[in-house]
Amino acid sequence: MPDEVTRTTLRSMTHLPPPAEELRLLDAELWQLDARRAQLLARRAWLIAALHPARQQSPAQAAAQPPSAAAPRPETAAPSVQNVLLVLGGVLLTLAAAVFTLVSWGHLGITGRALVLGAVTLATLAAPVALLKRGLRSTAESVAGLGLALTVLDAYALHAAALAGTDGTAYAAAASAVLAAAWTAYGLLPVTAALRLPLPSALAAAQFPLLLWALSADAGPYVITAALLVTSGLDAVAVARLTAGAVRITAVVGAYGIGGWGVLSAGWLSLTADGPGDACRAGALLLLAAAIALRAAWRGPGMRHALGLAITSGLLVVGALGGVARSGVPSDWAVPAHLAVGIALLGAVRAARLPDAVRRGVAWASGAVQALAVLWTLPVVAVVLLGPAGRLGRVWNGAPSDARAAVAVEMPWPPAAAVAPVVLVAVAAVLALAVHAVEWRGWARLGSLGLLWATAVLLPAVFEAPYLVGMLVLGVVTAVALYACRVPASAARVTALVLALVTALGLTLVSLASQSATLVVLSGLTVLFAAASWRAGVAPFTAPAALLHAAALASASGAAADWPPARTALLVLVVAAAAALLAARLGASRTTVPVEAVGAALGLFAVALAVTDPPMLALVLAGCGVIAAGTALRAGRRPAGYAATALFVLAAWVRLAAWDVGTPEAYTLPVTVPALLVGALRRRRDPQASSWTAYGPGLAATLVPSLVAAWFDPHWTRPLLLGTAALLVTLLGARHHLRAPLVLGGSVLALVTLHELAPYVVQVTGALPRWAPPALAGLLLLALGATYEQRIRDVRRMREVLGRMN
C-alpha cells in the first residue's frame, strides 16, 4: 500500500476529545487519586499507631506487662441498644393506638373512623416496603408488627361500629380466621417476603377459629376439647411439612400449647367422670391425643421430640384405659388399676414393627406410670416419717397408744394407705424381674430394695403396732442401713446411707412424744453415726449427722434442764466449736468441708436461739466470730477472716441496738469506709477487677439503708445530704468510668428526687391525655432505633472498605 494512502487513512481514524472534555476527565482522575491517597495514608497512620508500642518494648517487657494495660471492653453493644429501642418504641405506639381506638374512638364519625384507621393501617403496612429497600430491616420488622396490631384494632373497630349486634365470640372466630389469611398473604408478597413476623403471626391467629367457634355454638366440654385436639393435630401436620424457621417454631409452640391444653381438659373430664359413659367419652379424647402424638413420633423417628412424643402417647393410653377401669373399681384401687395398665404396656415394647424411638418411649411411659404410682405412696411414707413433726409445737406431752397415732399427729391418715404396700411390692417385683438390661440391672435392684424398705417402714403404722414396737422397727432399720454401708459398691453404699439418714430423721421425730425417749434416741443415734464415721467412705455424711444429733441432744438437754433458749444457745455453740476443732484435726480429708459446713449451720442456729435476748445474742455472735477467727488461722481458710470480721461487726451492732442507737449511718459508715478502702486497694492491684466487686458492697451498705430511711423521713435534711452524696458518687463513677458508683449513685439520686418531686409530677401529668406520653416516647425510641441501625450499617460498610484496602 502507498505511504500517502496509509498516512491519510491513519489521520482520518485518529480521534481526540475536545480540550474541555479532556480537562474534565483529568480532573476527575486526579480527584480519585487524591481520595485513594488519603485512604492509604489513614490506613498507614493506623498501622503505625498499632505497631508503635510493639517496637518500643522488648518481648520480655511485653510479657511482663500487667493485664491492666488492656483497654476496657464496652458493656453494651450498639445493636442491643437498637433492638431495645425499636421493640420498646413499637410497644409504646401499639399501646397508644389501642388507647386511641378504645377511648378516643367515639369522638369521630363513621367516615372519620374509617379514614383514620384505614389510612394509618395502610400506611403502616406499606412503610416496611420502603424500609426494606433502604436496608433497615429491624425497623421494618418493628413497623410491620405495629401494622399487624393495627389490623387487630381494625377488626375490633369494625365490630364496634357496624357489627355490634353480632355475637362477639362468633365474630372473634371469623375475625381470627380472616386475620390469619390476610397476614399469610401479606407475608407471602414478594416485596414483604423478607419480613419474619407476618407468617408466624398468621399461624398464631389460626389457633383460635375452631375453639372460638365451639364456644360460640355453646358446645359442651367434650366438643371444646375435641376442637383443641384437632387444632393441635393440624399444627402437628404443619410441623411435619414446614422447614426450620420462625413459622415452624410457632407451629411447634401451637402444637404443644394447644395440645397440652386439650390433654389437660380431657384428663380433667376423665377424672371427674360420673359414670362409665362419661369415662369412655373422655377416654376417647385421650386416645385421640395419643394417636396424634404417636403419629407425630412415627413420622419422624429421627426427630429430637420423637422420644418425648412416644412417652406422651403411652401416658395418654394409660390415662384413657385406666380412667375407664377406674369407673368400675372402688376409689381406693384407682391407682393400682392405672398401675396394672402401665405394667401391661410393657408388652408393646416387644413389638417388632415399632420404630426404636417409639419402643423406647413406650417403655419410658410404663416406667413413668410406675414412678407415679410410687409417688402416690409417698404421702403415706411422709406421714410415717414426717408426721411426728407435728409434735414440735407440743414436745413431750406423753407417749401415744400405737404406731399410727404416733405418726398421724396433725396430718390425717391417708384413706387409701392400706393399698400403698401393694403398690410398692408390685413395682419392686417389676424392677426385680422385668429389667434384664445389664446397664440397668444394678439400679433396678437398688430401687427394689428401696421400695421394700418403704414397705417395712409403713407396716407398723398400717397394722397399728404398739408405740415402742414402731420405734424399735425404725431403730433396727437405721442400724441395718448403716451396717449395709460397708458394701464396696458405691451406689449401694449411697442408697444405704440415704435410707439410714431418712429413717433416723423419722425415728427422731417419733421420739419427741416422750422426754426419756428423746434423750435415749438422740444419744443412740449420735453413737451410731459416730461409730459409722470410722469408715472413710461414709464419713463425709455420717460425721455431720453425728454432729447434728449431738446438737439436738444439747438442745434437748437444755430444755430438760428448764434453760431458756438464749442460754441453750451456748450449748449448741459448744458443739459448733467442737466441729471446728474436729475439722482442724481432720486436715485435708474429704470429711473436713462437710464438718465445717455443719459447724457453720450450728453457729447460725445458736444465733437464732439467742435472737430474743440482745445481750446474749451479742455474746453468741462474738463467740461465732472467735470460732471463725480460729478457723481463719488454718492454711487455706484465710477467707474465714471476712466472716469473723462481719460477726464482730454484727455483735457491735447488736450492742448498739441494745443501747437504743437508731441512726442507720452509725451502723453503716464504719462498714462502708473500710470496705471502700479494701476495694480501692484491690482495684490498684488489679485494675481489671469489676467495680461491683470492689465498690458495690461498700456503697450499698450505706446508700440503701439511708435511702430507706430518707424515703420515710418527713424532714428535708436527710434527703438533701443523701442526694448530695449520691450526686458525688455518680460524678465520680462517670469521671472514672465505673459502673457500680454510676448505677448505685444514679439510682439513689433518682429515687430521692422522685420522692421529693412526686407531687409536682402528678400535677403536670394529669393535664395531658393518657395516651400522649407513651406515643411520643414510642416515636422517639423508634427514631433512635432507626438512627442506631443506620449508623451500624455505615460502620459495617466502612469496615468492608478498609478490609478491601488490605
Coordinates of C-alpha atoms in Angstrom, one line a residue, residues 297-692:
A297 CA -43.4 -39.6 66.7
W298 CA -43.9 -42.4 64.0
R299 CA -43.5 -40.0 61.0
G300 CA -40.3 -38.6 62.4
P301 CA -38.3 -41.3 64.3
G302 CA -35.2 -39.3 63.9
M303 CA -36.7 -36.1 65.4
R304 CA -35.4 -34.9 68.7
H305 CA -39.0 -34.9 70.1
A306 CA -39.9 -38.4 68.9
L307 CA -39.0 -40.0 72.2
G308 CA -41.0 -37.4 74.2
L309 CA -44.0 -37.8 71.9
A310 CA -43.9 -41.5 72.2
I311 CA -43.7 -41.2 76.0
T312 CA -46.7 -38.8 75.9
S313 CA -48.6 -41.2 73.8
G314 CA -48.1 -44.1 76.1
L315 CA -49.1 -42.0 79.1
L316 CA -52.3 -40.9 77.4
V317 CA -53.2 -44.5 76.6
V318 CA -52.7 -45.4 80.3
G319 CA -54.8 -42.4 81.3
A320 CA -57.6 -43.4 78.9
L321 CA -57.8 -47.1 79.7
G322 CA -57.1 -46.6 83.4
G323 CA -59.8 -44.0 83.6
V324 CA -62.3 -46.4 82.1
A325 CA -61.1 -49.1 84.5
R326 CA -61.3 -46.7 87.4
S327 CA -65.0 -46.2 86.9
G328 CA -65.7 -49.9 87.7
V329 CA -63.5 -50.4 90.8
P330 CA -63.5 -48.8 94.3
S331 CA -61.9 -45.4 94.7
D332 CA -59.0 -46.8 96.8
W333 CA -57.9 -49.1 93.9
A334 CA -57.8 -46.4 91.2
V335 CA -54.0 -46.1 91.4
P336 CA -53.5 -49.9 91.3
A337 CA -55.8 -50.0 88.2
H338 CA -53.6 -47.5 86.3
L339 CA -50.5 -49.3 87.5
A340 CA -51.8 -52.5 86.1
V341 CA -52.4 -50.8 82.7
G342 CA -48.9 -49.3 82.8
I343 CA -47.3 -52.7 83.6
A344 CA -49.3 -54.3 80.7
L345 CA -48.0 -51.5 78.5
L346 CA -44.6 -53.1 78.7
G347 CA -45.8 -55.8 76.3
A348 CA -45.8 -53.2 73.5
V349 CA -42.1 -52.8 73.9
R350 CA -41.5 -56.2 72.4
A351 CA -43.5 -55.5 69.2
A352 CA -41.1 -55.8 66.3
R353 CA -42.8 -53.3 64.0
L354 CA -42.4 -50.3 66.3
P355 CA -39.6 -47.8 65.5
D356 CA -36.8 -47.7 68.0
A357 CA -37.8 -44.2 69.3
V358 CA -41.5 -45.3 69.8
R359 CA -40.4 -48.6 71.5
R360 CA -38.2 -46.7 74.0
G361 CA -40.9 -44.1 74.5
V362 CA -43.5 -46.7 75.4
A363 CA -41.0 -48.3 77.8
W364 CA -40.3 -45.0 79.4
A365 CA -44.1 -44.3 79.6
S366 CA -44.6 -47.6 81.5
G367 CA -41.7 -46.6 83.8
A368 CA -43.2 -43.2 84.3
V369 CA -46.6 -44.8 85.3
Q370 CA -44.8 -47.0 87.8
A371 CA -42.9 -44.0 89.2
L372 CA -46.1 -42.0 89.5
A373 CA -47.7 -44.9 91.4
V374 CA -44.7 -44.9 93.8
L375 CA -45.0 -41.1 94.1
W376 CA -48.7 -41.7 95.1
T377 CA -47.5 -43.7 98.0
L378 CA -45.0 -41.0 99.1
P379 CA -47.7 -39.1 101.2
V380 CA -48.2 -42.3 103.3
V381 CA -44.4 -42.6 103.7
A382 CA -44.2 -38.9 104.5
V383 CA -46.9 -39.3 107.2
V384 CA -45.0 -42.1 108.7
L385 CA -41.6 -40.3 108.6
L386 CA -42.5 -36.7 108.9
G387 CA -46.0 -36.8 110.6
P388 CA -44.4 -36.8 114.1
A389 CA -43.1 -33.3 113.2
G390 CA -46.4 -32.0 114.4
R391 CA -45.2 -32.7 117.9
L392 CA -42.5 -30.0 117.6
G393 CA -45.0 -27.5 119.0
R394 CA -46.0 -29.8 121.9
V395 CA -43.0 -31.8 122.7
W396 CA -43.0 -34.4 125.5
N397 CA -46.8 -34.4 126.1
G398 CA -47.0 -38.2 126.6
A399 CA -46.5 -41.4 124.6
P400 CA -49.2 -42.3 122.1
S401 CA -51.2 -45.6 122.1
D402 CA -49.9 -47.1 118.9
A403 CA -47.6 -46.5 115.9
R404 CA -50.3 -45.0 113.8
A405 CA -51.2 -42.5 116.5
A406 CA -47.6 -41.7 116.9
V407 CA -47.2 -40.6 113.2
A408 CA -50.7 -39.1 112.5
V409 CA -50.4 -36.2 114.8
E410 CA -51.7 -33.3 112.8
M411 CA -51.7 -34.8 109.4
P412 CA -54.7 -37.1 108.7
W413 CA -54.1 -40.7 108.0
P414 CA -54.5 -41.3 104.2
P415 CA -57.7 -43.2 103.4
A416 CA -56.1 -45.4 100.8
A417 CA -53.0 -46.2 102.8
A418 CA -53.9 -49.8 103.0
V419 CA -53.1 -50.4 99.3
A420 CA -49.8 -48.5 99.4
P421 CA -47.8 -51.6 100.4
V422 CA -49.4 -53.5 97.5
V423 CA -48.3 -50.8 95.0
L424 CA -44.7 -50.8 96.5
V425 CA -44.4 -54.5 96.4
A426 CA -45.8 -54.7 92.8
V427 CA -43.3 -52.1 91.5
A428 CA -40.5 -53.8 93.4
A429 CA -41.4 -57.1 91.7
V430 CA -41.3 -55.5 88.3
L431 CA -37.9 -53.9 88.9
A432 CA -36.5 -57.2 90.2
L433 CA -38.0 -59.4 87.4
A434 CA -38.7 -57.4 84.3
V435 CA -35.4 -55.4 83.9
H436 CA -32.9 -57.5 82.0
A437 CA -30.6 -54.9 80.5
V438 CA -27.1 -55.1 82.0
E439 CA -26.7 -51.4 82.4
W440 CA -29.9 -51.0 84.3
R441 CA -29.9 -54.3 86.3
G442 CA -28.0 -53.0 89.3
W443 CA -30.1 -49.8 89.5
A444 CA -33.3 -51.8 89.3
R445 CA -32.2 -54.0 92.3
L446 CA -31.3 -50.9 94.3
G447 CA -34.7 -49.4 93.5
S448 CA -36.4 -52.7 94.5
L449 CA -34.6 -52.7 97.9
G450 CA -35.6 -49.1 98.4
L451 CA -39.3 -49.9 97.8
L452 CA -39.0 -52.9 100.2
W453 CA -37.5 -50.5 102.8
A454 CA -40.5 -48.2 102.4
T455 CA -42.8 -51.2 102.8
A456 CA -41.1 -52.1 106.1
V457 CA -41.4 -48.6 107.4
L458 CA -45.1 -48.4 106.5
L459 CA -46.1 -51.8 108.0
P460 CA -46.1 -50.8 111.8
A461 CA -48.4 -47.8 111.1
V462 CA -50.6 -49.7 108.7
F463 CA -51.2 -52.6 111.2
E464 CA -51.3 -50.2 114.2
A465 CA -48.4 -51.8 116.1
P466 CA -47.5 -50.6 119.6
Y467 CA -45.6 -47.4 120.0
L468 CA -42.4 -49.0 121.3
V469 CA -42.5 -51.6 118.6
G470 CA -42.7 -48.9 115.9
M471 CA -39.7 -47.1 117.3
L472 CA -37.8 -50.4 117.6
V473 CA -38.5 -51.2 113.9
L474 CA -37.2 -47.8 112.9
G475 CA -34.1 -48.2 115.0
V476 CA -33.4 -51.6 113.6
V477 CA -33.8 -50.4 110.0
T478 CA -31.4 -47.5 110.8
A479 CA -28.8 -49.8 112.2
V480 CA -29.1 -52.3 109.4
A481 CA -28.8 -49.5 106.8
L482 CA -25.7 -48.1 108.5
Y483 CA -24.2 -51.6 108.6
A484 CA -25.0 -52.0 104.9
C485 CA -22.8 -49.0 104.2
R486 CA -19.9 -51.5 104.5
V487 CA -20.6 -52.9 101.0
P488 CA -17.9 -52.0 98.4
A489 CA -20.3 -50.9 95.7
S490 CA -20.6 -47.1 95.7
A491 CA -24.2 -47.0 94.5
A492 CA -25.4 -49.5 97.1
R493 CA -23.4 -47.6 99.8
V494 CA -25.1 -44.3 98.9
T495 CA -28.5 -45.9 98.9
A496 CA -28.0 -47.5 102.3
L497 CA -26.7 -44.2 103.6
V498 CA -29.7 -42.2 102.4
L499 CA -32.1 -44.7 103.8
A500 CA -30.3 -44.6 107.2
L501 CA -30.4 -40.8 107.3
V502 CA -34.1 -40.7 106.4
T503 CA -35.1 -43.4 108.9
A504 CA -33.1 -41.7 111.6
L505 CA -35.0 -38.5 110.9
G506 CA -38.3 -40.3 111.3
L507 CA -37.2 -42.0 114.4
T508 CA -36.1 -38.7 115.9
L509 CA -39.5 -37.1 115.2
V510 CA -41.3 -40.1 116.7
S511 CA -39.3 -40.0 119.9
L512 CA -40.5 -36.4 120.6
A513 CA -43.6 -37.7 122.3
S514 CA -41.6 -38.6 125.4
Q515 CA -38.7 -36.8 127.1
S516 CA -36.9 -40.0 128.0
A517 CA -37.4 -41.5 124.6
T518 CA -36.0 -38.3 123.0
L519 CA -32.8 -38.3 125.1
V520 CA -32.3 -42.1 124.6
V521 CA -32.9 -42.0 120.8
L522 CA -30.7 -38.9 120.2
S523 CA -27.9 -40.4 122.3
G524 CA -28.2 -43.7 120.4
L525 CA -28.2 -42.1 117.0
T526 CA -25.2 -39.9 117.9
V527 CA -23.3 -43.0 118.9
L528 CA -24.4 -44.9 115.8
F529 CA -23.4 -42.2 113.3
A530 CA -20.2 -41.5 115.2
A531 CA -19.3 -45.2 115.0
A532 CA -20.1 -45.3 111.3
S533 CA -17.8 -42.3 110.7
W534 CA -14.7 -44.5 111.3
R535 CA -15.2 -45.8 107.7
A536 CA -13.7 -43.2 105.4
G537 CA -16.2 -43.9 102.6
V538 CA -19.3 -42.6 104.5
A539 CA -17.6 -40.3 107.0
P540 CA -18.4 -37.1 105.0
F541 CA -22.0 -37.9 105.7
T542 CA -22.1 -39.7 109.0
A543 CA -19.8 -37.3 110.8
P544 CA -22.1 -34.3 110.1
A545 CA -25.1 -36.4 111.0
A546 CA -23.5 -37.2 114.3
L547 CA -22.8 -33.5 115.0
L548 CA -26.4 -32.7 114.1
H549 CA -27.7 -35.3 116.5
A550 CA -25.3 -34.1 119.2
A551 CA -26.6 -30.5 118.7
A552 CA -30.2 -31.8 119.0
L553 CA -29.2 -33.7 122.2
A554 CA -27.6 -30.5 123.6
S555 CA -30.9 -28.6 122.8
A556 CA -33.0 -31.3 124.4
S557 CA -30.7 -31.4 127.4
G558 CA -31.1 -27.6 127.9
A559 CA -34.8 -27.9 127.5
A560 CA -34.9 -30.8 130.1
A561 CA -33.0 -28.6 132.5
D562 CA -35.5 -25.7 132.0
W563 CA -33.0 -23.4 130.5
P564 CA -34.2 -20.5 128.3
P565 CA -33.4 -20.8 124.6
A566 CA -30.8 -18.0 124.8
R567 CA -28.8 -19.9 127.4
T568 CA -29.3 -23.2 125.5
A569 CA -27.6 -21.4 122.5
L570 CA -24.3 -21.7 124.5
L571 CA -24.6 -25.5 124.5
V572 CA -25.2 -25.5 120.8
L573 CA -22.2 -23.2 120.3
V574 CA -20.1 -25.7 122.2
V575 CA -21.0 -28.3 119.5
A576 CA -20.1 -25.8 116.8
A577 CA -16.7 -25.2 118.4
A578 CA -16.2 -29.0 118.6
A579 CA -17.0 -29.2 114.9
A580 CA -14.3 -26.5 114.2
L581 CA -11.8 -28.4 116.3
L582 CA -12.7 -31.7 114.5
A583 CA -12.2 -30.1 111.1
A584 CA -8.8 -28.8 112.2
R585 CA -7.9 -32.4 113.3
L586 CA -9.1 -33.9 110.0
G587 CA -6.9 -31.7 107.9
A588 CA -7.2 -32.4 104.1
S589 CA -9.7 -35.2 104.5
R590 CA -12.9 -35.3 102.5
T591 CA -14.9 -35.0 105.7
T592 CA -13.4 -31.6 106.6
V593 CA -15.7 -29.4 104.4
P594 CA -19.0 -31.1 105.5
V595 CA -18.0 -30.9 109.1
E596 CA -17.2 -27.2 108.7
A597 CA -20.5 -26.6 106.9
V598 CA -22.4 -28.3 109.7
G599 CA -20.4 -26.2 112.3
A600 CA -21.4 -23.0 110.5
A601 CA -25.0 -24.1 110.4
L602 CA -24.9 -24.8 114.1
G603 CA -23.5 -21.4 114.7
L604 CA -26.4 -19.9 112.8
F605 CA -28.8 -22.0 114.9
A606 CA -27.2 -20.7 118.1
V607 CA -27.7 -17.2 116.8
A608 CA -31.4 -17.9 116.1
L609 CA -31.8 -19.3 119.6
A610 CA -30.3 -16.2 121.2
V611 CA -32.1 -13.7 119.0
T612 CA -34.7 -12.8 121.6
D613 CA -32.0 -11.7 124.1
P614 CA -29.9 -8.9 122.7
P615 CA -27.0 -9.1 125.3
M616 CA -26.8 -12.9 124.9
L617 CA -27.1 -12.5 121.1
A618 CA -24.1 -10.2 121.1
L619 CA -22.2 -12.8 123.2
V620 CA -23.1 -15.6 120.8
L621 CA -22.1 -13.5 117.8
A622 CA -18.8 -12.7 119.4
G623 CA -18.3 -16.5 120.1
C624 CA -19.1 -17.3 116.5
G625 CA -16.6 -14.6 115.5
V626 CA -13.9 -16.3 117.7
I627 CA -14.6 -19.6 116.1
A628 CA -14.4 -18.1 112.6
A629 CA -11.2 -16.3 113.5
G630 CA -9.7 -19.5 114.8
T631 CA -10.6 -21.2 111.5
A632 CA -9.0 -18.4 109.6
L633 CA -5.7 -19.3 111.2
R634 CA -5.5 -22.6 109.3
A635 CA -3.9 -22.8 105.9
G636 CA -6.4 -22.5 103.1
R637 CA -9.1 -20.9 105.3
R638 CA -8.0 -17.3 105.2
P639 CA -11.4 -16.1 103.8
A640 CA -13.0 -17.1 107.1
G641 CA -11.4 -13.9 108.4
Y642 CA -14.0 -11.9 106.5
A643 CA -16.8 -13.8 108.2
A644 CA -15.1 -13.2 111.6
T645 CA -15.0 -9.5 110.8
A646 CA -18.7 -9.5 109.9
L647 CA -19.6 -11.4 113.0
F648 CA -17.7 -9.0 115.2
V649 CA -19.4 -6.0 113.4
L650 CA -22.8 -7.7 114.0
A651 CA -22.0 -8.2 117.6
A652 CA -21.2 -4.5 117.9
W653 CA -24.4 -3.6 116.0
V654 CA -26.5 -5.7 118.4
R655 CA -24.9 -4.0 121.3
L656 CA -25.6 -0.6 119.7
A657 CA -29.2 -1.6 119.3
A658 CA -29.4 -2.7 122.9
W659 CA -28.3 0.8 123.8
D660 CA -31.2 2.3 121.7
V661 CA -29.0 3.8 118.9
G662 CA -31.4 4.3 116.0
T663 CA -29.4 6.3 113.4
P664 CA -28.6 4.0 110.5
E665 CA -25.4 5.8 109.5
A666 CA -23.9 4.9 112.9
Y667 CA -24.1 1.2 111.7
T668 CA -23.3 1.6 108.1
L669 CA -20.5 4.1 107.9
P670 CA -18.0 2.1 110.0
V671 CA -18.5 -0.7 107.4
T672 CA -18.5 1.4 104.3
V673 CA -15.3 3.2 104.8
P674 CA -13.0 0.1 105.3
A675 CA -14.9 -1.7 102.5
L676 CA -14.2 1.2 100.1
L677 CA -10.6 1.2 101.2
V678 CA -10.3 -2.5 100.5
G679 CA -11.9 -2.1 97.2
A680 CA -9.6 0.7 96.2
L681 CA -6.6 -1.5 97.1
R682 CA -7.9 -4.3 95.0
R683 CA -8.5 -2.0 92.0
R684 CA -5.0 -0.7 92.5
R685 CA -3.5 -4.2 92.3
D686 CA -5.9 -5.4 89.6
P687 CA -7.4 -2.6 87.5
Q688 CA -9.4 -5.1 85.5
A689 CA -11.4 -6.1 88.6
S690 CA -15.1 -5.2 88.4
S691 CA -16.3 -2.1 90.2
W692 CA -19.2 -4.1 91.5

